[in-house]
């Protein structure tokens, strides 16, 4: 495969990978996540949610889409992070957990 064909192929694969097929179960999960978010934002206490599932079932893509709807915002008071996505290793240490949390908040 020549360089131009390879670049065209890689572009096609990238376009395919970035295409979201909004099938009913995905949209239902996105709606449920948004309902939980709205409930959590009306609470005075911080709320967290664990999203678990088999590898390749769409957890990462679901969170990517959700975070696009709730982006970080910078204003005169500082950075506002409405949704923090934190990936924890299987056996996290307190220091490792704190490092992940701070990184997700942009610190």
Backbone as a ProteinNet text record, in pm:
[ID]
protein_1_A
[PRIMARY]
XXXXXXXXXXXXXXXXXXXXXXXXXXXXXXXXXXXXXXXXXXXXXXXXXXXXXXXXXXXXXXXXXXXXXXXXXXXXXXXXXXXXXXXXXXXXXXXXXXXXXXXXXXX
[TERTIARY]
86	0	90.4	64.9	147.2	105.8	182.6	161.5	25.4	-15.8	-145.1	-260.5	-253.5	-359.6	-364.5	-247.3	-242.6	-304.4	-272	-327.6	-479.8	-527.5	-670.9	-739	-677.9	-733.1	-739.7	-631.8	-627.9	-733.3	-755.4	-858.4	-997	-1019.7	-1149	-1174.8	-1074.5	-1086.6	-1112.2	-1042.1	-1061.5	-1203.6	-1254.3	-1391.8	-1491.2	-1467.1	-1555.6	-1553.6	-1434	-1420.8	-1488.3	-1490.9	-1548.4	-1698	-1755.4	-1898.4	-1977.8	-2070.3	-2155	-2287	-2316.3	-2444.7	-2535	-2635.3	-2720	-2829.3	-2789.6	-2887.6	-2964.5	-3084.3	-3174.6	-3113.9	-3040.5	-2983.2	-2880.2	-2802.3	-2703.5	-2773.9	-2876.8	-2948.4	-3020.4	-3071.7	-3135.1	-3033	-2914.4	-2809.6	-2769.5	-2761.4	-2727.7	-2836.1	-2962.5	-3073.3	-3070	-3042.3	-3035.6	-2920.1	-2808.8	-2693.4	-2725.6	-2794.8	-2833	-2933.5	-3026.7	-3123.7	-3050.9	-2954.7	-2876.1	-2798.9	-2742.5	-2666.5	-2756.1	-2876	-2967.4	-3005.6	-3028	-3059	-2940.4	-2821.4	-2700.9	-2672.8	-2699.7	-2671.1	-2768.7	-2880.1	-2975	-2944.9	-2843.9	-2806.2	-2691.6	-2689	-2578.1	-2453.6	-2474	-2363.1	-2308.7	-2176.6	-2121.3	-2170.6	-2190.6	-2242.1	-2147	-2132.3	-2050.3	-2125.4	-2081.3	-2146.7	-2038.9	-2053.9	-1962.8	-2032	-1961.6	-2013.8	-1926.1	-1985.3	-1910.1	-1974.3	-1894.8	-1945.9	-1832.2	-1869.3	-1771.1	-1687.7	-1568.7	-1481	-1547.5	-1543.5	-1597.9	-1747.6	-1814.9	-1961.2	-2006.6	-1913.5	-1950	-1940	-1876.8	-1866.6	-1789.8	-1675.7	-1592.3	-1665	-1726.5	-1796.4	-1914.8	-1985.9	-2097.6	-2048.6	-1940	-1887.6	-1831.8	-1770.6	-1721.5	-1837.1	-1943.9	-2060.8	-2121.2	-2131.6	-2189.9	-2103.6	-1973.1	-1883.8	-1883.7	-1912.4	-1926.3	-2046	-2148.7	-2268.3	-2248	-2146	-2118.6	-1969	-1920.6	-1777	-1727.1	-1596.8	-1532.6	-1547.5	-1559.3	-1576.6	-1486.6	-1418.7	-1331.5	-1404	-1412.1	-1467.6	-1379.2	-1424.5	-1343.3	-1315.7	-1395	-1377.9	-1289.7	-1258.8	-1173.7	-1236.5	-1181.4	-1227.5	-1343.5	-1453	-1567.7	-1569.8	-1575.9	-1575.4	-1705.9	-1807.8	-1936.6	-1933	-1847.4	-1836.6	-1689.6	-1648.9	-1510.6	-1509.8	-1431.9	-1420.9	-1290.1	-1302.3	-1184.6	-1179.6	-1069.2	-1049.5	-954.2	-999.7	-919.2	-861.4	-736.6	-680.2	-749.4	-724.4	-790	-763.8	-643	-607.2	-550.5	-636.3	-584.3	-537.5	-435.5	-389	-455.2	-461.4	-517.7	-445.9	-313.9	-237.5	-272.9	-284.2	-319	-458.7	-552.6	-688.8	-690.7	-620.4	-615.8	-549.7	-445	-377.1	-473.9	-551.8	-650.1	-757.7	-806.1	-909.5	-858.8	-740.7	-683.8	-658	-609.6	-582.9	-712.8	-820.5	-948.6	-1005	-964.4	-1010.8	-920.6	-812.8	-722.8	-616.7	-588.6	-487.3	-362.3
-117.4	0	123.4	214.3	335.5	432.4	537.1	630.7	699.5	739.9	809.6	715.2	592.3	494.7	462.3	449.7	421	535.1	658.3	774.1	779.5	751	748.9	641.2	522.9	412.5	450.7	508.3	548.9	654.9	745.1	847.7	784.7	687.2	618.1	543.4	473.9	400.1	496.7	609.2	709.2	765.4	794.4	843.6	740.5	615	507	495.4	500.1	488	603.5	720.9	837.1	852.7	767.9	775.1	709.7	783.2	731	683.4	557.7	503.1	508.6	593.6	618.5	513	391.6	284.3	301.9	244	270.8	246.1	139	112.5	217.5	263.5	368	496.3	535.6	658.5	648.6	530.2	509.2	526.8	471.2	486.2	632.8	705.3	847.3	927.1	895	963	933.8	808.6	772.5	844.4	852.4	922.7	1070.4	1129.6	1269.8	1290.5	1198.1	1208.6	1202.3	1112.2	1103.1	1232.6	1287.8	1413.2	1526.7	1538.3	1644	1626.6	1504.6	1476.2	1512.7	1477	1503.2	1652.8	1730	1873.8	1948.6	1885.3	1949.9	1916.8	1835.3	1794.3	1880.4	1902.1	1976.9	1889.7	1762.4	1668.5	1625.1	1612.9	1561.3	1418.8	1386.7	1255.7	1191.4	1061.9	992.8	870.4	820.5	706.8	618.8	490.5	395.9	338.2	338.6	277.6	157.4	42.1	-82.3	-165.8	-250.2	-337.3	-411.1	-503.8	-583	-492.6	-536.1	-464.8	-453	-331.9	-311.1	-288.8	-272.8	-258.1	-113.3	-15.8	123.1	219	176	263.8	391.5	376.4	492.4	585.1	531.1	613.8	686.6	618.5	680.1	801.5	784.3	895.3	1006.6	972.4	1075.7	1162.6	1098.9	1173.2	1258.3	1200.9	1273.5	1394.5	1375	1485.6	1595.6	1562.5	1665.6	1755.4	1698.6	1775.2	1857.6	1823.6	1892.2	1924.4	2016.4	2044.1	2125.9	2119.2	2205.1	2349.1	2441.4	2582.4	2666.9	2760.1	2853.5	2986.5	3042.9	3176.5	3253.6	3369.7	3455.4	3391.6	3293.4	3227.4	3104.1	3059.2	2942.1	2839.9	2721.7	2614.1	2540.7	2526.6	2449.5	2317.4	2209.5	2075.4	2007.2	2015.1	1956.5	1804.2	1742.9	1597.2	1560.6	1480	1432.4	1283.1	1244.2	1102.5	1049.8	949.5	894.2	744.4	698.1	554.7	504.1	407.8	352.3	217.2	192.3	59	-42.2	-168.2	-273.7	-261.7	-230.8	-219.9	-81.9	20.3	155.9	181.6	262.7	309.2	444.3	489	622.4	730.9	722.1	821.8	813.8	692.6	675.6	727.8	704.5	754.3	906.3	967.3	1112.9	1171	1106.4	1151.8	1150.6	1043.9	1033.8	1141.1	1163.4	1263.9	1402.6	1436.7	1569.8	1586.3	1481.3	1489.5	1512.9	1449.1	1465.5	1606	1669.7	1805.6	1911.2	1865.6	1957.3	2013.7	1946.8	1996.2	1912.1
0	0	0	-93.5	-98.9	12.3	30.4	141.7	134	13.1	-1	31.4	-16.4	11.3	159.9	220.8	364.4	444	405.9	476.8	458.5	337.2	311.1	394.6	402.1	481.6	629.4	681.4	822.4	850.9	756.7	773.7	776.6	689.1	684.6	815	864.7	990.6	1105.2	1106	1211.4	1207.8	1087.1	1074.2	1125.1	1092.5	1137.5	1288.9	1347.7	1492.9	1566.5	1504.6	1573.5	1548.9	1465.4	1436.2	1548.9	1602.4	1709.1	1650	1671.4	1629.5	1752.7	1745.6	1862.4	1872.9	1902.7	1915.9	2046.5	2056.9	2170.2	2308.9	2327.4	2459.4	2498.8	2402	2429.9	2471.2	2395.6	2426.5	2560.4	2592.7	2722.5	2834.4	2817	2918.4	2932.7	2821.7	2826.1	2898.2	2872.6	2942.8	3092.8	3128.3	3270.4	3339.8	3271.7	3327.2	3347.2	3251.5	3263	3376.6	3394.3	3504.5	3638.9	3649.9	3773	3795.8	3689.3	3698.8	3749.4	3691.6	3735.8	3882.2	3924.2	4064.3	4153.6	4111	4190.1	4202.4	4096.2	4101.7	4190.8	4225.2	4315.6	4462	4485.4	4621.3	4672.8	4802.8	4862.7	4878.5	4889.9	4906.5	4770.1	4759.5	4633.2	4608.6	4484.8	4448.2	4349.1	4359.3	4261.2	4211.1	4098.3	4036	3975.2	3991.3	3927.6	3805.6	3695	3573.6	3544.2	3550.6	3532.6	3422.1	3360.7	3255.9	3189.5	3105.8	3032.2	2942	2913.2	2821.6	2685	2628.7	2495	2486.9	2601.6	2597.1	2578.3	2579.6	2551.5	2668.7	2779.3	2897.1	2864.1	2799.4	2767.1	2671.2	2568	2469.1	2533.2	2622.1	2693.2	2771.9	2844.2	2923.8	2836.9	2724.6	2633.6	2584.7	2543	2495.2	2606.6	2725.5	2837.7	2874.6	2873.9	2909.9	2804.6	2679.5	2576.2	2606.2	2667.7	2703.8	2830.7	2909.1	3036	3045.3	2960.5	2955.9	3075	3094.9	3194.9	3148	3244.4	3210.7	3297.8	3236.2	3307.6	3318.3	3439.2	3455.9	3552.9	3594.7	3682	3818.5	3857	3986.2	3978	3856.1	3839.1	3745.9	3747.8	3660.8	3726.3	3652.5	3701.5	3626.5	3702.6	3645.4	3685.2	3599.1	3636.2	3642.4	3559.8	3555.9	3553	3648.5	3652.4	3623	3525	3489	3545.8	3630.5	3698.3	3672.8	3618.1	3596.3	3704.1	3778.1	3886.6	3847.2	3888.8	3867.3	3958.5	3934	4012.9	4162.7	4202.9	4344.5	4373.5	4376.5	4394.6	4537.4	4547.8	4678.7	4704.1	4828.8	4854.3	4773.7	4765.6	4689.8	4542	4488.4	4348	4316.8	4407.8	4388.9	4387.4	4482.5	4489.9	4365.4	4318.5	4196.3	4078.7	4063.1	3955.1	3967.9	4088	4110.6	4074	4122.3	4092.5	3943.8	3878.5	3734	3657.2	3698.4	3628.6	3648.8	3756.2	3782.7	3719.8	3653.9	3587.8	3678.3	3790.2	3884.3	3876.8
[MASK]
+++++++++++++++++++++++++++++++++++++++++++++++++++++++++++++++++++++++++++++++++++++++++++++++++++++++++++

